Short mmCIF file of C-alpha atoms in Angstrom, two decimals:
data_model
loop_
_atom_site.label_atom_id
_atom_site.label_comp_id
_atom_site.label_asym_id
_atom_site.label_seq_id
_atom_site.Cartn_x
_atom_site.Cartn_y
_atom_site.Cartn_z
CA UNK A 1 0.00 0.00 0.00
CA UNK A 2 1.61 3.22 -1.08
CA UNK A 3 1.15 6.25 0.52
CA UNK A 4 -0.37 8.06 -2.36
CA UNK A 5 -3.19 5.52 -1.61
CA UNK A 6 -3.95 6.76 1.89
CA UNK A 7 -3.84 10.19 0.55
CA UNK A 8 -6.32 9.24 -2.00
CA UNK A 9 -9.17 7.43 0.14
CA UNK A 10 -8.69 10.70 3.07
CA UNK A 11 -9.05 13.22 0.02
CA UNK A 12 -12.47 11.58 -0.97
CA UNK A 13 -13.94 12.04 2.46
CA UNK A 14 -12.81 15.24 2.56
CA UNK A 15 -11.47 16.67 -1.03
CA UNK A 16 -9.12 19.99 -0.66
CA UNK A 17 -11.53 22.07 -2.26
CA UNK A 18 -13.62 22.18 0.88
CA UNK A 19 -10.40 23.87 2.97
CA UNK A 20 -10.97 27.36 3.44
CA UNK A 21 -8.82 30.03 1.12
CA UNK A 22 -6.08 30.61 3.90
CA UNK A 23 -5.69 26.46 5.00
CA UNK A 24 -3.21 24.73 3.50
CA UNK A 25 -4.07 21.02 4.01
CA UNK A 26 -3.54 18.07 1.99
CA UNK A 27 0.12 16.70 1.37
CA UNK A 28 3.12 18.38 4.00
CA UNK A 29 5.91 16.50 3.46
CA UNK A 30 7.13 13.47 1.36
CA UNK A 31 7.42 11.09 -1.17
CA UNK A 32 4.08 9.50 -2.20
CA UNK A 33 5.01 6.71 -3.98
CA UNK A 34 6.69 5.19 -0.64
CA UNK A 35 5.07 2.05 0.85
CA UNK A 36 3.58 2.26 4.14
CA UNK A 37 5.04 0.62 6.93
CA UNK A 38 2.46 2.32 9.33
CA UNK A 39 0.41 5.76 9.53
CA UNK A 40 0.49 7.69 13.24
CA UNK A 41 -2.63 10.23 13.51
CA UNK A 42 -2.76 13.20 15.38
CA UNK A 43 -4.05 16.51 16.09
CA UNK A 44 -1.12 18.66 15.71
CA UNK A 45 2.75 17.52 14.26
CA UNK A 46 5.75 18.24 16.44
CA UNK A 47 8.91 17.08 17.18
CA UNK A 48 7.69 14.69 19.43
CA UNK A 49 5.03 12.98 17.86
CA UNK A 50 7.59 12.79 14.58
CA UNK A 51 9.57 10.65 17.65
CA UNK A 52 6.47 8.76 18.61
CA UNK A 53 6.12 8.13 14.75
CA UNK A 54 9.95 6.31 14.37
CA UNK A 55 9.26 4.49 17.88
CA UNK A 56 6.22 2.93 16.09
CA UNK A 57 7.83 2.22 13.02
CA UNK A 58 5.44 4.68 11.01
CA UNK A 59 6.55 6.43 7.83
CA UNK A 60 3.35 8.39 7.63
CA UNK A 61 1.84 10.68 9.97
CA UNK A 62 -1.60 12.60 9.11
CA UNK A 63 -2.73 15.05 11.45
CA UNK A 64 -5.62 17.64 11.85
CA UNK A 65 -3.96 21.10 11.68
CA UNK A 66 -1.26 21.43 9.37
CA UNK A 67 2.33 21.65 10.23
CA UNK A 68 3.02 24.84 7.34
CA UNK A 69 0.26 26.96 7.32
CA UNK A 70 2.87 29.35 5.40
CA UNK A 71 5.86 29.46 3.29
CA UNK A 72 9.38 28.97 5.01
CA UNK A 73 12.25 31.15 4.08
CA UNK A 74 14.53 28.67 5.69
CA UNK A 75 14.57 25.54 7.45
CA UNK A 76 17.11 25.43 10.27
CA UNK A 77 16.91 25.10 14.05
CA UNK A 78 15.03 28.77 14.35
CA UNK A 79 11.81 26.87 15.72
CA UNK A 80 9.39 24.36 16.61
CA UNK A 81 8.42 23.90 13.03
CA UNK A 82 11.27 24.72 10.98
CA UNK A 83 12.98 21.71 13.37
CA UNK A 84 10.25 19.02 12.92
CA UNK A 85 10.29 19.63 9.00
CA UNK A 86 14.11 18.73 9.56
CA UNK A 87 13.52 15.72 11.53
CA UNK A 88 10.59 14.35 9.45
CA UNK A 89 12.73 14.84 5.69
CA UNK A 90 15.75 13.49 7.89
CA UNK A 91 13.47 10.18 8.65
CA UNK A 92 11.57 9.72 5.06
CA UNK A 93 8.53 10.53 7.21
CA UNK A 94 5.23 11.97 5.12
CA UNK A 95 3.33 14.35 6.87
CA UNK A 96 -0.54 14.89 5.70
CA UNK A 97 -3.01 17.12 7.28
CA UNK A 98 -6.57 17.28 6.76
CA UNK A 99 -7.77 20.82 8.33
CA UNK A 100 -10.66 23.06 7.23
CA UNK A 101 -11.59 20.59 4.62
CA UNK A 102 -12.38 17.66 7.05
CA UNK A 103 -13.89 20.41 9.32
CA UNK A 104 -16.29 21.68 6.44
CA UNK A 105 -16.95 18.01 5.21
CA UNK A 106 -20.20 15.68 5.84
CA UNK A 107 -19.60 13.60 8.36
CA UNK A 108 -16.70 15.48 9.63
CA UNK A 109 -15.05 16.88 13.00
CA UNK A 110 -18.31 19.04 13.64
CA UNK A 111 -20.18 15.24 13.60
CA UNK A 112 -17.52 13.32 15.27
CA UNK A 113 -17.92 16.38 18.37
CA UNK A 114 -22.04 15.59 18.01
CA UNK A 115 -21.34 11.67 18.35
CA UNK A 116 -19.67 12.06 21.54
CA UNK A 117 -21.61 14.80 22.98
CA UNK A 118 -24.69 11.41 22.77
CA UNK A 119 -26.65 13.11 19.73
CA UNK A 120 -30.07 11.68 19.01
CA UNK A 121 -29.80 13.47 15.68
CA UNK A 122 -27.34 15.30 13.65
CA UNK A 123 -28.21 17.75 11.02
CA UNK A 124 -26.15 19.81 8.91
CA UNK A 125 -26.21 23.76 10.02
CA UNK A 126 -27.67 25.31 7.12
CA UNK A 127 -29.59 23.57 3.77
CA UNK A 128 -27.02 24.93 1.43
CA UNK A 129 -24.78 21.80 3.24
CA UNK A 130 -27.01 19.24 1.90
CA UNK A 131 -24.66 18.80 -0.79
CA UNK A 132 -21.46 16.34 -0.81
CA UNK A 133 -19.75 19.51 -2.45
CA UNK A 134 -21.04 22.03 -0.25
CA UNK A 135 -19.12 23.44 2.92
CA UNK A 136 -20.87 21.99 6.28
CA UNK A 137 -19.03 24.36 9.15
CA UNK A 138 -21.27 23.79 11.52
CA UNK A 139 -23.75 21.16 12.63
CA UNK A 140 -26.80 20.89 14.86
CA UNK A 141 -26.93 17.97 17.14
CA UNK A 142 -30.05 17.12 19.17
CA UNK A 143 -29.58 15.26 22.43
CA UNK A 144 -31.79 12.21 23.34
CA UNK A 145 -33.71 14.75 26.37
CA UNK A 146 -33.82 17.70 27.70
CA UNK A 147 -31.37 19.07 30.21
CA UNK A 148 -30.92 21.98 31.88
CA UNK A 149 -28.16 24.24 31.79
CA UNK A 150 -26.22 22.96 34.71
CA UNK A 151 -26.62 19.14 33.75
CA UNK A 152 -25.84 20.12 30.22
CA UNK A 153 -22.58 21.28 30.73
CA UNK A 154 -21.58 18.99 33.31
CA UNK A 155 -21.83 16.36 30.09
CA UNK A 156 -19.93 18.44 28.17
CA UNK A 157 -17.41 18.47 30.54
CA UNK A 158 -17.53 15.02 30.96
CA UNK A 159 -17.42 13.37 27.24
CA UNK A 160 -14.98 16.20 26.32
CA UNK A 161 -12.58 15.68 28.96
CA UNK A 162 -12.35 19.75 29.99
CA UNK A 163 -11.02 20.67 33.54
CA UNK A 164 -13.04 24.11 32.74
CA UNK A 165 -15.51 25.54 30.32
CA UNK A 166 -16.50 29.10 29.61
CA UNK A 167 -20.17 30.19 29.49
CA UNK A 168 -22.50 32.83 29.45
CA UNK A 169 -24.88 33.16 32.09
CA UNK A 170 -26.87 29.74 32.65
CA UNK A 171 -29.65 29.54 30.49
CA UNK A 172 -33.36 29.25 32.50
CA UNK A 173 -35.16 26.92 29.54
CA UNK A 174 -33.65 23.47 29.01
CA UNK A 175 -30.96 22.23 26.39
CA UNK A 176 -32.23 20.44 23.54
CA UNK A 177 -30.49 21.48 20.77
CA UNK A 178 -26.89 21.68 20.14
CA UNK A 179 -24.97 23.82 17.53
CA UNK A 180 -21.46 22.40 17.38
CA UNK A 181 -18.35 24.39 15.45
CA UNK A 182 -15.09 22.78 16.32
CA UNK A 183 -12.38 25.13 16.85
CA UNK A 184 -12.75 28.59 16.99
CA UNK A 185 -16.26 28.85 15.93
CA UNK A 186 -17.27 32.09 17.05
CA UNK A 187 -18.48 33.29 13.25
CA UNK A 188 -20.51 30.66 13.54
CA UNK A 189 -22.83 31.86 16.65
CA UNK A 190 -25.15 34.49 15.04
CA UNK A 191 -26.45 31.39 12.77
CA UNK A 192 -26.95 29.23 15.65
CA UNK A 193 -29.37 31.75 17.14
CA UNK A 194 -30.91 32.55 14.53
CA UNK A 195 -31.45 28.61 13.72
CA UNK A 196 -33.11 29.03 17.87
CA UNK A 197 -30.54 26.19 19.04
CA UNK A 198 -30.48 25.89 22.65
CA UNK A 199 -26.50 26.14 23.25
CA UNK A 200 -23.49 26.60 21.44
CA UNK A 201 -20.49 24.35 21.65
CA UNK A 202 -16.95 25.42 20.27
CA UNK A 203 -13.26 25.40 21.14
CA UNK A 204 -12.33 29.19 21.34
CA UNK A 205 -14.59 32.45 20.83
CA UNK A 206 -13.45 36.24 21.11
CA UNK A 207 -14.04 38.01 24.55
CA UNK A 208 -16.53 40.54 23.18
CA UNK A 209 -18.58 37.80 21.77
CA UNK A 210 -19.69 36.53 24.98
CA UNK A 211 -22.11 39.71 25.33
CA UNK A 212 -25.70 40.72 25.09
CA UNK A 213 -26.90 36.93 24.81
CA UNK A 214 -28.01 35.93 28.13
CA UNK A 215 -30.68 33.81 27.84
CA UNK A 216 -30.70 33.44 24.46
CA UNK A 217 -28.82 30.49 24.18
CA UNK A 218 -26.07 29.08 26.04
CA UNK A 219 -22.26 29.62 25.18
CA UNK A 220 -20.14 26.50 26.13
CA UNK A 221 -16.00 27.07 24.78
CA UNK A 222 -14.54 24.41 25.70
CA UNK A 223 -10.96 24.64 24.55
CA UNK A 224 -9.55 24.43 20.41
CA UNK A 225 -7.67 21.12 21.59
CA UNK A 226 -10.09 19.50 23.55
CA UNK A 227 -13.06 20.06 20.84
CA UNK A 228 -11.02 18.52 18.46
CA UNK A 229 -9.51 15.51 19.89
CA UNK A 230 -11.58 12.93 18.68
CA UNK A 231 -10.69 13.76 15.05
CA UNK A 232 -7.87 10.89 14.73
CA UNK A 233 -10.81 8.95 15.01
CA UNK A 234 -12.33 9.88 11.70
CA UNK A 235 -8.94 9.28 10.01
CA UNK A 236 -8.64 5.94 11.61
CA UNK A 237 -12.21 4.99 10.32
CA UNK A 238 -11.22 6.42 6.57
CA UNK A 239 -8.14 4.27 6.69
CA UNK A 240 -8.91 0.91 8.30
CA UNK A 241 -11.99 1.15 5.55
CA UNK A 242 -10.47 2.18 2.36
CA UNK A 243 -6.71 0.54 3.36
CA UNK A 244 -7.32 -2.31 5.86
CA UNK A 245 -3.73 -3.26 5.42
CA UNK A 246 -2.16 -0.46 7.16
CA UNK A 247 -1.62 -0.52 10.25
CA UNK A 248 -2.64 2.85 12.31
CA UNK A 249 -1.97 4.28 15.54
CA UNK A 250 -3.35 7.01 17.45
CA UNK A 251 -1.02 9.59 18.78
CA UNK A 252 -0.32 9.09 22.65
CA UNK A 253 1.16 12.57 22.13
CA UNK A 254 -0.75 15.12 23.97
CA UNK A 255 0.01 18.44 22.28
CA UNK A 256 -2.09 20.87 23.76
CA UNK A 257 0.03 23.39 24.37
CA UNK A 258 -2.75 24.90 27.26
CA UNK A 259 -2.32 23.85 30.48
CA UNK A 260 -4.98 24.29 33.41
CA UNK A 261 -3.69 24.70 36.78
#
């Protein structure tokens, strides 16, 4: 199985055209046309998950976010990135990231984030995302019963793993509906109320944002990382599918680079 192969079956799930103008997903680093001796998934690339990569005897890791987001003007020792670009060439390792375009895609992150949170029923955020070619950013996700604001974030907090979340004030109606953006989602809230969902769910939203929607639905940010983690399960899922032979891992790698104390 060559790696050209993986890229293919990932790309049909979520094809680059979905990414967003400034993304850069798709193929980082590498040789395509190299077998694979095993594929490492993870959120974000860094020096140390390109060592948890060798340990596991992986020539391929695909992550979420992309390790260049822009053009480098060297590649030395200058920082994090420029140094795991050196390490990955130095090891024949392939990097491949699927970004915006597995975040705008059917069945993407915004889904996988639904499918923990326990969703009855997932629906895309607006009709212009019933189409396969159509960008989905955003998803609404209703939950099997009604809960009120103290026992719906409590869940959150549970099934997402968060020490902490930020909210508005706690909503006095109960929590039905869900809209879900992973990562910073806050474009996304003005459509959620205006679609009358219950709550909001994202990773990261702007300060300013927070105001003049008390008790109009309830705000739940619950950390870029930690709304995003599950997403190595969606590549795992594409791969074991479309190329059963390879063997994948999941990243033991926390990068998060936030830390709650």
């Amino acid at each position: 199985m060559k790696i050209q192969q993986v890229l293919s079956a990932l790309e049909r799930v979520a094809p680059l055209p979905l990414q967003e103008d400034w993304d850069n997903a798709g193929l980082q680093i590498g040789l395509t046309e190299a077998e694979v001796s095993g594929a490492l998934l993870c959120l974000d690339v860094t020096e140390t998950v390109i060592d948890e990569a060798m340990r596991k005897g992986c020539n391929l890791v695909v992550s979420h976010h992309p390790l260049l987001f822009r053009g480098l003007k060297q590649i030395a020792d200058l920082n994090d990135v420029q140094r795991t670009v050196r390490m990955a060439i130095k090891h024949d390792i392939c990097i491949i990231s699927m970004h915006t375009n597995l975040d705008n895609a059917p069945g993407g992150v915004n889904w996988k984030i639904a499918e923990h949170l326990g969703a009855q029923k997932i629906t895309p955020g607006a009709e212009s995302c019933a189409s396969d070619a159509a960008k989905c950013p955003w998803v609404i996700a209703t939950l099997p019963h009604p809960l009120d604001a103290n026992a719906f974030i409590a869940l959150v907090k549970e099934r997402f793993h968060v020490a902490c979340a930020h909210c508005n004030q706690l909503l006095q109606r109960p929590i039905r509906t869900v809209a879900i953006c992973g990562g910073a989602g806050d474009f996304i809230l003005d459509d959620a109320i205006a679609h009358k969902a219950d709550a909001f769910i994202t990773g990261e939203m702007h300060y300013h944002r927070y105001f003049g929607h008390e008790q109009e639905i309830q705000i739940c940010v619950i950390g870029h990382y930690e709304s995003e983690q599950f997403t190595t399960e969606i590549l795992n899922d594409i791969i074991r599918r479309d190329c059963p032979d390879v063997k994948t891992y999941i990243a033991e790698t926390n990068t998060n680079p936030i830390k709650y104390y």
